[in-house]
Short mmCIF file of C-alpha atoms and ligand atoms in Angstrom, two decimals:
data_model
loop_
_atom_site.label_atom_id
_atom_site.label_comp_id
_atom_site.label_asym_id
_atom_site.label_seq_id
_atom_site.Cartn_x
_atom_site.Cartn_y
_atom_site.Cartn_z
CA MET A 1 148.22 22.55 64.54
CA PRO A 2 149.39 23.50 61.13
CA LYS A 3 147.07 25.61 59.01
CA GLU A 4 146.18 22.96 56.58
CA CYS A 5 144.88 20.78 59.43
CA ARG A 6 142.31 23.15 60.42
CA ARG A 7 140.98 23.64 57.28
CA LYS A 8 137.90 22.25 56.07
CA THR A 9 137.25 19.32 54.33
CA SER A 10 135.09 18.16 52.02
CA LYS A 11 132.77 15.02 51.10
CA ASP A 12 134.04 11.72 50.62
CA PHE A 13 133.07 8.54 49.25
CA GLY A 14 135.10 5.45 48.86
CA LEU A 15 134.78 1.84 48.93
CA SER A 16 135.79 -0.57 46.38
CA GLY A 17 139.03 -1.70 44.76
CA ILE A 18 142.00 0.06 45.55
CA ASN A 19 145.30 0.02 43.51
CA GLU A 20 147.87 -1.62 45.21
CA GLY A 21 150.35 0.08 42.91
CA SER A 22 149.97 3.58 44.07
CA ARG A 23 153.10 5.29 44.09
CA LEU A 24 152.14 8.44 45.67
CA GLU A 25 151.08 6.50 48.79
CA ARG A 26 152.74 7.39 52.26
CA ARG A 27 151.30 5.76 54.88
CA SER A 28 150.98 7.98 57.95
CA ALA A 29 150.91 4.84 60.66
CA GLY A 30 154.49 3.25 61.27
CA ASN A 31 153.23 -0.32 60.82
CA SER A 32 151.73 1.19 57.36
CA SER A 33 152.27 -1.92 55.44
CA GLN A 34 150.34 -4.16 57.72
CA ILE A 35 147.45 -1.64 57.83
CA CYS A 36 147.59 -1.79 53.80
CA ASP A 37 147.37 -5.40 53.86
CA GLU A 38 144.20 -5.52 56.64
CA LEU A 39 142.62 -2.55 54.44
CA LEU A 40 143.05 -4.21 51.31
CA GLN A 41 141.59 -7.40 52.58
CA LYS A 42 138.54 -5.40 54.08
CA ALA A 43 138.33 -3.61 51.13
CA ALA A 44 138.25 -6.65 48.89
CA GLN A 45 135.77 -7.91 51.42
CA ILE A 46 133.15 -5.22 51.53
CA ALA A 47 133.36 -4.31 47.78
CA PRO A 48 131.09 -6.00 45.33
CA THR A 49 133.60 -8.23 43.32
CA SER A 50 131.76 -7.61 39.74
CA ALA A 51 132.88 -4.09 39.27
CA THR A 52 136.38 -3.58 40.47
CA ALA A 53 138.76 -6.50 39.13
CA VAL A 54 139.49 -4.93 35.70
CA PRO A 55 139.29 -1.32 35.90
CA THR A 56 138.67 0.25 32.49
CA VAL A 57 141.25 2.40 31.11
CA MET A 58 139.78 5.10 28.94
CA ASP A 59 142.65 7.16 28.18
CA VAL A 60 146.32 7.44 28.86
CA ARG A 61 145.80 9.44 31.64
CA ARG A 62 142.82 7.81 32.58
CA VAL A 63 139.70 10.00 33.46
CA PRO A 64 138.91 10.68 36.99
CA GLN A 65 135.57 10.52 38.26
CA VAL A 66 133.29 13.38 37.89
CA THR A 67 133.12 15.86 41.30
CA ILE A 68 129.96 17.28 41.41
CA THR A 69 129.67 20.49 43.12
CA PRO A 70 126.86 23.26 43.35
CA GLU A 71 127.62 26.24 41.84
CA GLY A 72 126.59 29.24 44.27
CA GLY A 73 125.53 27.12 47.37
CA GLY A 74 122.19 25.95 47.36
CA CYS A 75 121.14 27.29 44.05
CA SER A 76 119.46 24.40 42.15
CA ARG A 77 121.01 23.79 38.58
CA GLU A 78 119.59 21.21 36.16
CA MET A 79 121.84 19.61 33.68
CA ARG A 80 120.23 17.28 31.28
CA GLN A 81 121.71 14.31 29.16
CA GLU A 82 121.48 16.51 25.92
CA ASP A 83 123.08 18.97 27.39
CA TRP A 84 126.30 16.69 28.10
CA ASP A 85 125.77 15.18 24.76
CA ASP A 86 126.15 18.40 22.95
CA ALA A 87 129.42 18.95 24.73
CA VAL A 88 131.13 15.66 23.99
CA ASP A 89 132.74 16.75 20.82
CA SER A 90 133.67 20.10 22.02
CA THR A 91 137.30 21.19 22.15
CA LEU A 92 137.04 21.13 25.75
CA ARG A 93 138.12 17.60 25.79
CA ARG A 94 139.38 17.12 29.56
CA LYS A 95 136.67 19.71 31.23
CA LEU A 96 134.39 18.17 33.43
CA SER A 97 131.44 19.18 34.42
CA ASN A 98 130.35 20.01 37.88
CA SER A 99 127.01 20.34 39.28
CA SER A 100 126.16 20.23 42.62
CA ILE A 101 124.88 17.90 45.36
CA SER A 102 125.95 18.51 49.03
CA SER A 103 127.59 20.54 51.33
CA THR A 104 130.89 19.22 53.06
CA GLY A 105 132.05 18.20 56.18
CA SER A 106 135.03 20.24 57.58
CA SER A 107 137.95 20.00 60.20
CA ALA A 108 137.36 21.49 63.41
CA VAL A 109 138.68 24.94 62.99
CA GLU A 110 140.50 26.86 66.02
CA SER A 111 138.82 29.96 65.45
CA GLU A 112 136.15 31.64 63.77
CA ASP A 113 138.99 33.79 61.82
CA ASP A 114 139.92 30.63 60.19
CA LEU A 115 136.28 30.40 58.72
CA LEU A 116 136.93 33.50 57.19
CA SER A 117 140.37 33.55 55.78
CA ASP A 118 140.33 31.08 52.98
CA ASN A 119 136.64 31.56 52.05
CA GLU A 120 136.86 31.16 48.54
CA SER A 121 138.51 27.43 48.60
CA ARG A 122 135.91 26.61 51.22
CA SER A 123 132.77 28.09 49.36
CA LYS A 124 130.69 25.61 47.22
CA GLY A 125 131.28 26.22 43.84
CA ILE A 126 132.61 24.93 40.46
CA ILE A 127 136.00 23.20 41.62
CA THR A 128 139.17 22.26 40.15
CA LEU A 129 139.51 18.34 40.10
CA GLU A 130 143.29 17.31 39.43
CA HIS A 131 143.82 13.71 38.19
CA LEU A 132 146.73 11.57 39.38
CA ALA A 133 148.77 10.80 36.40
CA ASP A 134 149.66 6.94 35.57
CA THR A 135 152.97 6.86 35.02
CA GLY A 136 155.47 8.31 37.40
CA GLU A 137 155.95 10.89 39.78
CA SER A 138 157.62 13.36 37.15
CA LYS A 139 154.63 13.32 35.09
CA PRO A 140 152.68 16.37 36.02
CA TRP A 141 149.15 16.02 37.52
CA TRP A 142 146.63 16.40 34.82
CA LYS A 143 144.33 19.70 35.69
CA LEU A 144 140.70 19.59 34.96
CA LYS A 145 139.01 22.70 35.15
CA THR A 146 135.54 22.06 36.08
CA ILE A 147 133.18 24.02 33.84
CA VAL A 148 129.86 22.93 32.33
CA GLN A 149 130.33 20.57 29.48
CA TRP A 150 130.86 16.95 29.69
CA PRO A 151 133.86 15.67 27.87
CA PHE A 152 133.20 12.15 26.78
CA ARG A 153 131.52 10.06 24.37
CA ALA A 154 128.17 8.53 25.64
CA THR A 155 129.93 5.01 25.40
CA GLN A 156 132.65 6.16 27.39
CA ARG A 157 130.47 8.37 29.67
CA ARG A 158 128.84 4.90 30.93
CA LYS A 159 132.16 3.40 32.06
CA LEU A 160 132.83 6.48 34.45
CA ASN A 161 131.76 6.77 38.05
CA TRP A 162 130.86 10.05 39.85
CA VAL A 163 133.23 10.42 42.96
CA GLN A 164 131.76 13.33 44.65
CA LEU A 165 128.97 15.66 45.61
CA ALA A 166 131.20 18.11 47.17
CA GLY A 167 131.15 21.80 48.54
CA HIS A 168 134.31 23.42 49.41
CA LYS A 169 136.31 24.06 46.63
CA GLY A 170 139.45 22.21 45.47
CA ASN A 171 139.33 19.88 48.48
CA PHE A 172 139.63 16.82 46.16
CA LYS A 173 141.56 14.96 43.61
CA ALA A 174 141.20 12.01 41.77
CA ALA A 175 143.67 9.13 42.51
CA ASP A 176 144.43 5.67 41.33
CA GLU A 177 141.31 3.80 39.74
CA GLY A 178 138.82 3.35 42.49
CA THR A 179 140.29 5.84 44.94
CA ILE A 180 139.92 9.49 45.82
CA LEU A 181 142.11 11.94 47.62
CA LYS A 182 140.51 14.20 49.79
CA LYS A 183 142.28 17.62 51.60
CA PHE A 184 143.80 16.52 54.77
CA SER A 185 142.09 17.04 58.08
CA GLU A 186 143.42 15.96 61.37
CA ASN A 187 140.11 15.43 62.86
CA GLU A 188 138.93 13.08 59.90
CA MET A 189 142.24 11.15 59.91
CA GLN A 190 142.03 10.59 63.85
CA CYS A 191 138.69 9.51 63.18
CA PHE A 192 139.24 6.78 60.32
CA GLU A 193 142.21 5.78 62.48
CA LYS A 194 140.20 4.99 65.22
CA LEU A 195 137.22 3.30 63.27
CA ARG A 196 139.66 1.27 61.93
CA GLY A 197 139.21 -1.31 65.08
CA ASP A 198 135.59 -0.30 65.19
CA VAL A 199 132.32 -2.16 64.14
CA LEU A 200 131.30 1.00 62.08
CA LEU A 201 134.19 0.01 59.90
CA PRO A 202 132.19 -1.84 57.21
CA PHE A 203 129.90 1.36 56.76
CA VAL A 204 132.73 3.96 56.47
CA PRO A 205 134.91 4.49 53.37
CA GLY A 206 138.06 2.73 52.87
CA TYR A 207 140.50 4.64 54.11
CA HIS A 208 144.20 3.88 53.04
CA GLY A 209 146.46 6.28 54.74
CA VAL A 210 147.85 9.95 54.29
CA VAL A 211 149.23 10.98 50.57
CA GLU A 212 151.21 13.96 50.18
CA LYS A 213 151.28 15.59 46.78
CA GLU A 214 152.93 18.97 45.77
CA GLY A 215 153.07 20.10 49.41
CA GLU A 216 149.53 19.25 50.48
CA SER A 217 148.52 16.16 52.51
CA PHE A 218 145.37 14.20 51.44
CA LEU A 219 143.52 11.44 53.04
CA HIS A 220 143.46 8.50 50.22
CA MET A 221 139.88 7.02 50.51
CA THR A 222 138.31 4.39 48.27
CA ASP A 223 135.82 5.81 45.76
CA LEU A 224 132.32 4.78 47.07
CA LEU A 225 130.94 5.17 43.53
CA ALA A 226 133.44 2.92 41.75
CA ASN A 227 130.97 -0.12 42.07
CA PHE A 228 128.05 1.38 40.03
CA ASP A 229 126.81 1.88 36.76
CA LEU A 230 125.57 5.44 36.60
CA PRO A 231 124.63 5.92 40.05
CA ASN A 232 121.93 7.79 41.61
CA VAL A 233 123.37 9.60 44.59
CA MET A 234 121.81 11.35 47.66
CA ASP A 235 123.01 13.01 50.48
CA CYS A 236 121.47 13.43 54.11
CA LYS A 237 123.18 15.29 56.75
CA MET A 238 122.47 13.54 60.07
CA GLY A 239 121.66 15.15 63.27
CA VAL A 240 119.98 18.01 64.75
CA ARG A 241 122.88 20.10 65.02
CA THR A 242 125.40 21.15 62.15
CA TYR A 243 127.75 22.95 64.09
CA LEU A 244 130.04 22.43 66.87
CA GLU A 245 129.59 23.77 70.50
CA GLU A 246 132.98 25.51 70.25
CA GLU A 247 131.63 27.40 66.97
CA LEU A 248 129.12 28.79 69.14
CA VAL A 249 131.21 29.96 71.96
CA ARG A 250 133.58 31.53 69.59
CA ALA A 251 131.00 33.69 67.67
CA ARG A 252 129.71 34.62 71.01
CA GLU A 253 132.92 35.78 72.16
CA ARG A 254 134.24 37.19 68.74
CA PRO A 255 131.20 37.66 66.53
CA LYS A 256 132.18 37.96 62.84
CA PRO A 257 129.17 38.49 60.59
CA ARG A 258 129.96 37.12 57.19
CA GLU A 259 128.58 38.54 53.93
CA ASP A 260 128.62 35.62 51.92
CA LEU A 261 126.15 33.50 54.32
CA TYR A 262 124.12 36.84 54.63
CA LYS A 263 123.86 36.71 50.62
CA LYS A 264 122.88 32.96 50.96
CA MET A 265 120.36 33.39 53.66
CA VAL A 266 118.70 36.28 51.61
CA GLU A 267 118.53 34.34 48.53
CA VAL A 268 116.16 31.81 50.37
CA ASP A 269 114.21 34.10 52.32
CA SER A 270 114.71 37.90 52.20
CA GLU A 271 113.26 38.12 55.68
CA GLY A 272 115.51 35.77 57.33
CA PRO A 273 118.04 38.03 58.62
CA THR A 274 117.12 40.35 61.40
CA PRO A 275 117.07 44.25 60.83
CA GLN A 276 120.56 44.35 62.36
CA GLU A 277 121.62 41.43 60.14
CA HIS A 278 120.25 43.52 56.94
CA SER A 279 122.11 46.71 58.21
CA GLN A 280 125.33 44.99 58.52
CA ARG A 281 124.79 42.95 55.60
CA GLY A 282 126.23 39.59 57.45
CA VAL A 283 125.30 37.09 59.83
CA THR A 284 127.80 34.75 62.10
CA LYS A 285 128.17 31.14 60.89
CA PRO A 286 126.06 29.64 63.97
CA ARG A 287 123.36 32.07 63.31
CA TYR A 288 123.40 31.15 59.64
CA MET A 289 123.67 27.47 60.66
CA GLN A 290 120.90 27.40 63.14
CA TRP A 291 118.43 29.33 60.52
CA ARG A 292 119.56 26.48 57.73
CA GLU A 293 118.32 24.05 60.33
CA THR A 294 115.02 25.44 61.25
CA MET A 295 114.33 26.09 57.69
CA SER A 296 115.05 22.31 56.81
CA SER A 297 114.07 19.11 58.20
CA THR A 298 117.30 19.04 60.74
CA ASN A 299 115.31 20.56 63.59
CA THR A 300 112.12 18.61 63.23
CA LEU A 301 113.40 15.27 62.00
CA GLY A 302 117.31 15.04 62.66
CA PHE A 303 118.49 15.11 59.29
CA ARG A 304 118.21 16.97 55.89
CA ILE A 305 118.64 16.20 52.15
CA GLU A 306 121.38 18.08 50.89
CA GLY A 307 121.49 17.01 47.27
CA ILE A 308 120.70 14.73 44.99
CA LYS A 309 122.29 13.80 41.65
CA LYS A 310 120.44 11.35 39.36
CA CYS A 311 121.75 8.91 36.86
CA ASP A 312 120.27 11.21 33.98
CA GLY A 313 122.71 14.22 35.06
CA THR A 314 120.38 16.08 36.69
CA CYS A 315 121.35 17.63 39.79
CA ARG A 316 119.36 19.43 42.88
CA THR A 317 120.56 20.96 45.84
CA ASP A 318 117.38 22.91 46.16
CA PHE A 319 116.41 21.56 49.42
CA LYS A 320 117.06 24.34 51.86
CA LYS A 321 113.26 24.62 52.80
CA THR A 322 112.35 20.87 52.44
CA ARG A 323 110.97 20.40 55.98
CA SER A 324 107.92 18.47 56.46
CA LYS A 325 108.31 14.51 56.55
CA GLN A 326 105.86 14.22 53.56
CA ASP A 327 108.28 16.72 51.80
CA VAL A 328 111.18 14.34 52.47
CA ILE A 329 108.92 11.51 51.60
CA GLN A 330 108.31 13.03 48.14
CA VAL A 331 111.82 13.59 47.42
CA PHE A 332 112.92 10.08 48.24
CA ASN A 333 110.15 8.66 46.04
CA ASP A 334 111.45 10.86 43.31
CA PHE A 335 114.92 9.94 44.13
CA VAL A 336 114.31 6.18 43.62
CA GLY A 337 111.86 6.84 40.61
CA GLY A 338 109.20 4.85 42.81
CA ASN A 339 111.25 1.79 43.09
CA ILE A 340 110.31 0.11 46.18
CA ASN A 341 112.83 -2.29 46.00
CA ILE A 342 115.63 0.30 46.11
CA ILE A 343 114.03 1.42 49.41
CA THR A 344 113.74 -1.74 50.85
CA SER A 345 117.53 -2.09 50.21
CA TYR A 346 118.21 1.31 51.68
CA LEU A 347 116.04 0.29 54.76
CA SER A 348 117.90 -2.79 55.18
CA ARG A 349 121.10 -1.17 55.24
CA LEU A 350 120.09 1.64 57.51
CA THR A 351 118.99 -0.87 60.19
CA GLU A 352 122.08 -2.64 59.78
CA ILE A 353 123.83 0.70 60.32
CA ARG A 354 121.56 1.71 63.19
CA GLN A 355 122.78 -1.65 64.88
CA ALA A 356 126.20 -0.84 64.50
CA LEU A 357 125.92 2.63 65.77
CA LYS A 358 124.18 1.44 68.89
CA MET A 359 127.22 -1.00 69.29
CA SER A 360 130.15 1.15 68.58
CA GLU A 361 132.52 2.52 70.83
CA PHE A 362 133.47 5.00 68.58
CA PHE A 363 130.02 6.38 68.34
CA LYS A 364 129.64 6.84 72.04
CA GLN A 365 132.62 8.63 72.47
CA HIS A 366 132.26 11.01 69.51
CA GLU A 367 129.97 14.11 68.80
CA VAL A 368 129.11 13.48 65.27
CA ILE A 369 128.41 16.96 63.61
CA GLY A 370 127.94 17.40 60.00
CA SER A 371 128.30 13.61 59.19
CA SER A 372 126.29 12.64 56.26
CA LEU A 373 124.56 9.25 54.96
CA LEU A 374 125.12 8.81 51.19
CA PHE A 375 122.36 6.99 49.21
CA ILE A 376 123.53 5.25 45.95
CA HIS A 377 122.00 3.11 43.93
CA ASP A 378 121.71 2.26 40.05
CA HIS A 379 119.69 0.36 37.73
CA THR A 380 121.06 -2.93 38.41
CA GLY A 381 119.36 -2.60 41.90
CA ASN A 382 122.59 -2.46 43.74
CA ALA A 383 121.79 0.15 46.84
CA GLN A 384 124.00 1.04 49.31
CA VAL A 385 124.42 3.58 52.19
CA TRP A 386 127.69 4.96 53.54
CA ILE A 387 128.29 7.03 56.52
CA ILE A 388 130.58 9.88 55.40
CA ASP A 389 132.23 12.93 56.29
CA PHE A 390 134.16 12.83 59.95
CA GLY A 391 135.69 16.60 59.54
CA LYS A 392 133.95 17.57 62.25
CA THR A 393 133.09 14.71 64.53
CA THR A 394 134.98 15.29 67.74
CA ALA A 395 135.86 13.12 70.53
CA LEU A 396 134.59 13.59 73.99
CA PRO A 397 136.93 14.06 77.03
CA GLU A 398 138.01 10.67 78.67
CA GLY A 399 134.93 8.97 80.27
CA GLN A 400 132.31 11.07 78.65
CA MET A 401 129.54 9.56 76.23
CA LEU A 402 126.59 10.60 74.35
CA ASN A 403 123.18 9.05 73.69
CA HIS A 404 122.69 10.89 70.40
CA ASP A 405 119.32 10.53 70.79
CA ILE A 406 118.24 13.35 73.75
CA PRO A 407 117.69 16.92 72.91
CA TRP A 408 120.39 18.98 72.65
CA GLN A 409 121.21 21.76 75.37
CA GLU A 410 124.62 23.80 75.31
CA GLY A 411 127.31 21.85 77.25
CA ASN A 412 125.54 18.46 76.53
CA ARG A 413 126.87 18.18 73.26
CA GLU A 414 124.23 15.84 72.01
CA ASP A 415 123.56 15.48 68.40
CA GLY A 416 120.51 13.82 67.77
CA TYR A 417 122.04 11.54 65.39
CA LEU A 418 120.11 8.26 66.47
CA TRP A 419 117.05 10.13 66.50
CA GLY A 420 117.53 11.35 63.15
CA LEU A 421 118.49 8.21 62.11
CA GLU A 422 115.29 6.45 63.43
CA ASN A 423 113.11 9.12 62.10
CA LEU A 424 114.93 8.57 58.47
CA ILE A 425 113.96 5.07 58.76
CA HIS A 426 110.50 5.82 59.55
CA THR A 427 110.44 8.01 56.38
CA LEU A 428 111.49 5.61 54.12
CA GLU A 429 108.92 2.94 55.52
CA SER A 430 106.48 5.65 54.92
CA VAL A 431 107.66 5.67 51.31
CA ILE A 432 106.94 2.05 50.80
CA ASN A 433 103.52 2.50 52.29
CA ASN A 434 102.95 5.04 49.96
CA GLY A 435 103.15 8.11 52.44
CA THR A 436 100.66 6.33 54.57
CA SER A 437 102.35 4.47 57.25
CA GLU A 438 101.08 4.25 60.75
CA GLN A 439 104.79 4.83 62.02
CA THR A 440 104.96 8.60 62.32
CA CYS A 441 108.07 10.16 63.26
CA CYS A 442 108.47 10.43 66.91
CA SER A 443 109.87 13.28 69.63
CA PHE A 444 112.99 12.77 71.10
CA GLU A 445 111.30 11.62 74.25
CA GLU A 446 109.29 8.78 72.75
CA ASN A 447 112.24 7.54 70.99
CA SER A 448 114.03 7.22 73.88
CA GLN A 449 111.25 5.50 75.70
CA ALA A 450 110.75 3.20 72.62
CA MET A 451 114.46 2.46 72.75
CA GLU A 452 114.29 1.56 76.53
CA ALA A 453 111.13 -0.70 75.95
CA ASP A 454 113.02 -2.36 73.37
CA GLY A 455 116.23 -2.93 75.62
CA GLN A 456 118.57 -1.10 73.39
C1 I3P B 1 127.17 25.58 54.19
C2 I3P B 1 126.96 24.28 54.73
C3 I3P B 1 128.29 23.56 55.28
C4 I3P B 1 129.14 24.59 56.14
C5 I3P B 1 129.64 25.81 55.53
C6 I3P B 1 128.09 26.50 54.99
O1 I3P B 1 126.11 25.98 53.98
O2 I3P B 1 126.09 24.45 56.12
O3 I3P B 1 128.34 22.22 56.23
O4 I3P B 1 130.36 23.81 56.18
O5 I3P B 1 130.24 26.83 55.97
O6 I3P B 1 128.27 27.84 54.18
P1 I3P B 1 125.07 25.79 52.81
O7 I3P B 1 124.72 24.53 52.87
O8 I3P B 1 123.67 26.71 53.06
O9 I3P B 1 125.72 25.91 51.82
P2 I3P B 1 130.94 23.23 57.37
O10 I3P B 1 130.14 21.85 57.83
O11 I3P B 1 132.25 23.09 57.06
O12 I3P B 1 131.11 24.21 58.37
P3 I3P B 1 131.56 27.70 55.64
O13 I3P B 1 130.69 28.53 54.53
O14 I3P B 1 132.11 28.00 56.68
O15 I3P B 1 132.25 26.49 54.83
#
């Protein structure tokens, strides 16, 4: 497998109008034009019509959507509207602000060395977003160094969308209107190919094939935020486990303590590392991931909040210790500004997703790790949830299937996705009931029994 196929990818959002005139696109599949037509039709069916029909061209080169990426991992960074306004008339016209929101998915890696070899490009931080020029291949990409100022006037800014809340540096490029390019991952590409014929298709970003640019491959995807006006975005990472079993095995066979992970751990909890980890100033990846799971609600609820970007420009990723159901309720409440209608819309979408997951052949046959649910709403009341990030979603051996709602034990590859979703639904119901829902989040066993009783 080529190196780039093994590297990490990052968050993707995408589902709205796509530009048929994309010059750069090269379909990976043989029957590409047919697939393209199908995708266009499907995207058109799914996407609300109002926002996509006539893209707003703001500049000769067009303005790419903003990528929102944390600087320094889990640190929270608040960026207020005034800060952005101050920057409007600065000389830094084409530099886009990047604050943070979530971590990224990744492709399956073959060894832990891979996790270390290209660390810089995969760490969270300020990233560079390059824009696809409007005219002709010969035109160089418009390189947008990401810094802290927002470069556009308020009137222009209203027309922009944020593309992404991503982690790994350099994994995204802006593309034609309504689409984005995400660094190629063999794993993720295979998932998108398989999802073409699955009931989950309406809930995942539109996928428009593989694109090659400057010697690099990308997945061409629809921008999920394109249909929103000043969206609020939340990323929830699903499941009780955020690392692959194979990562665990590799770390056991060849432990590779990482200093960057050690530092991230100490930043949150100076007593997190063991004495040995302190002395070597390093922790292994699975150890770090497990620690993240126990600190947050991943272990207790089967999902965790990774980050939130609000329409006022503020951005938070300091949810590493958001663990209890009550904490999560509070975060959701704040996210929707107490608007119960938004929560109700989210709930109805989550119920549809749950239904589709239970019917999905794809879901049965895959270990879903590091995948997120992306919540997006805006002031118009438009509220959607999408299933994103399939970089670590891995097919099971032929004939094997997962329940997704029973406890994980090494070897069974269970991910707790459905259990987490059930708890997420209960949590949102509690938001509606002002945190006083009768329904409490349940244990794996209770959940399985309830599902059996429901005949599910
Ligand atoms: C990161 C997060 C990412 C993970 C990344 C972690 O931790 O768990 O999901 O990438 O590993 O550092 P945090 O959220 O605390 O910043 P993958 O999902 O791709 O494994 P990495 O440093 O090896 O990229």
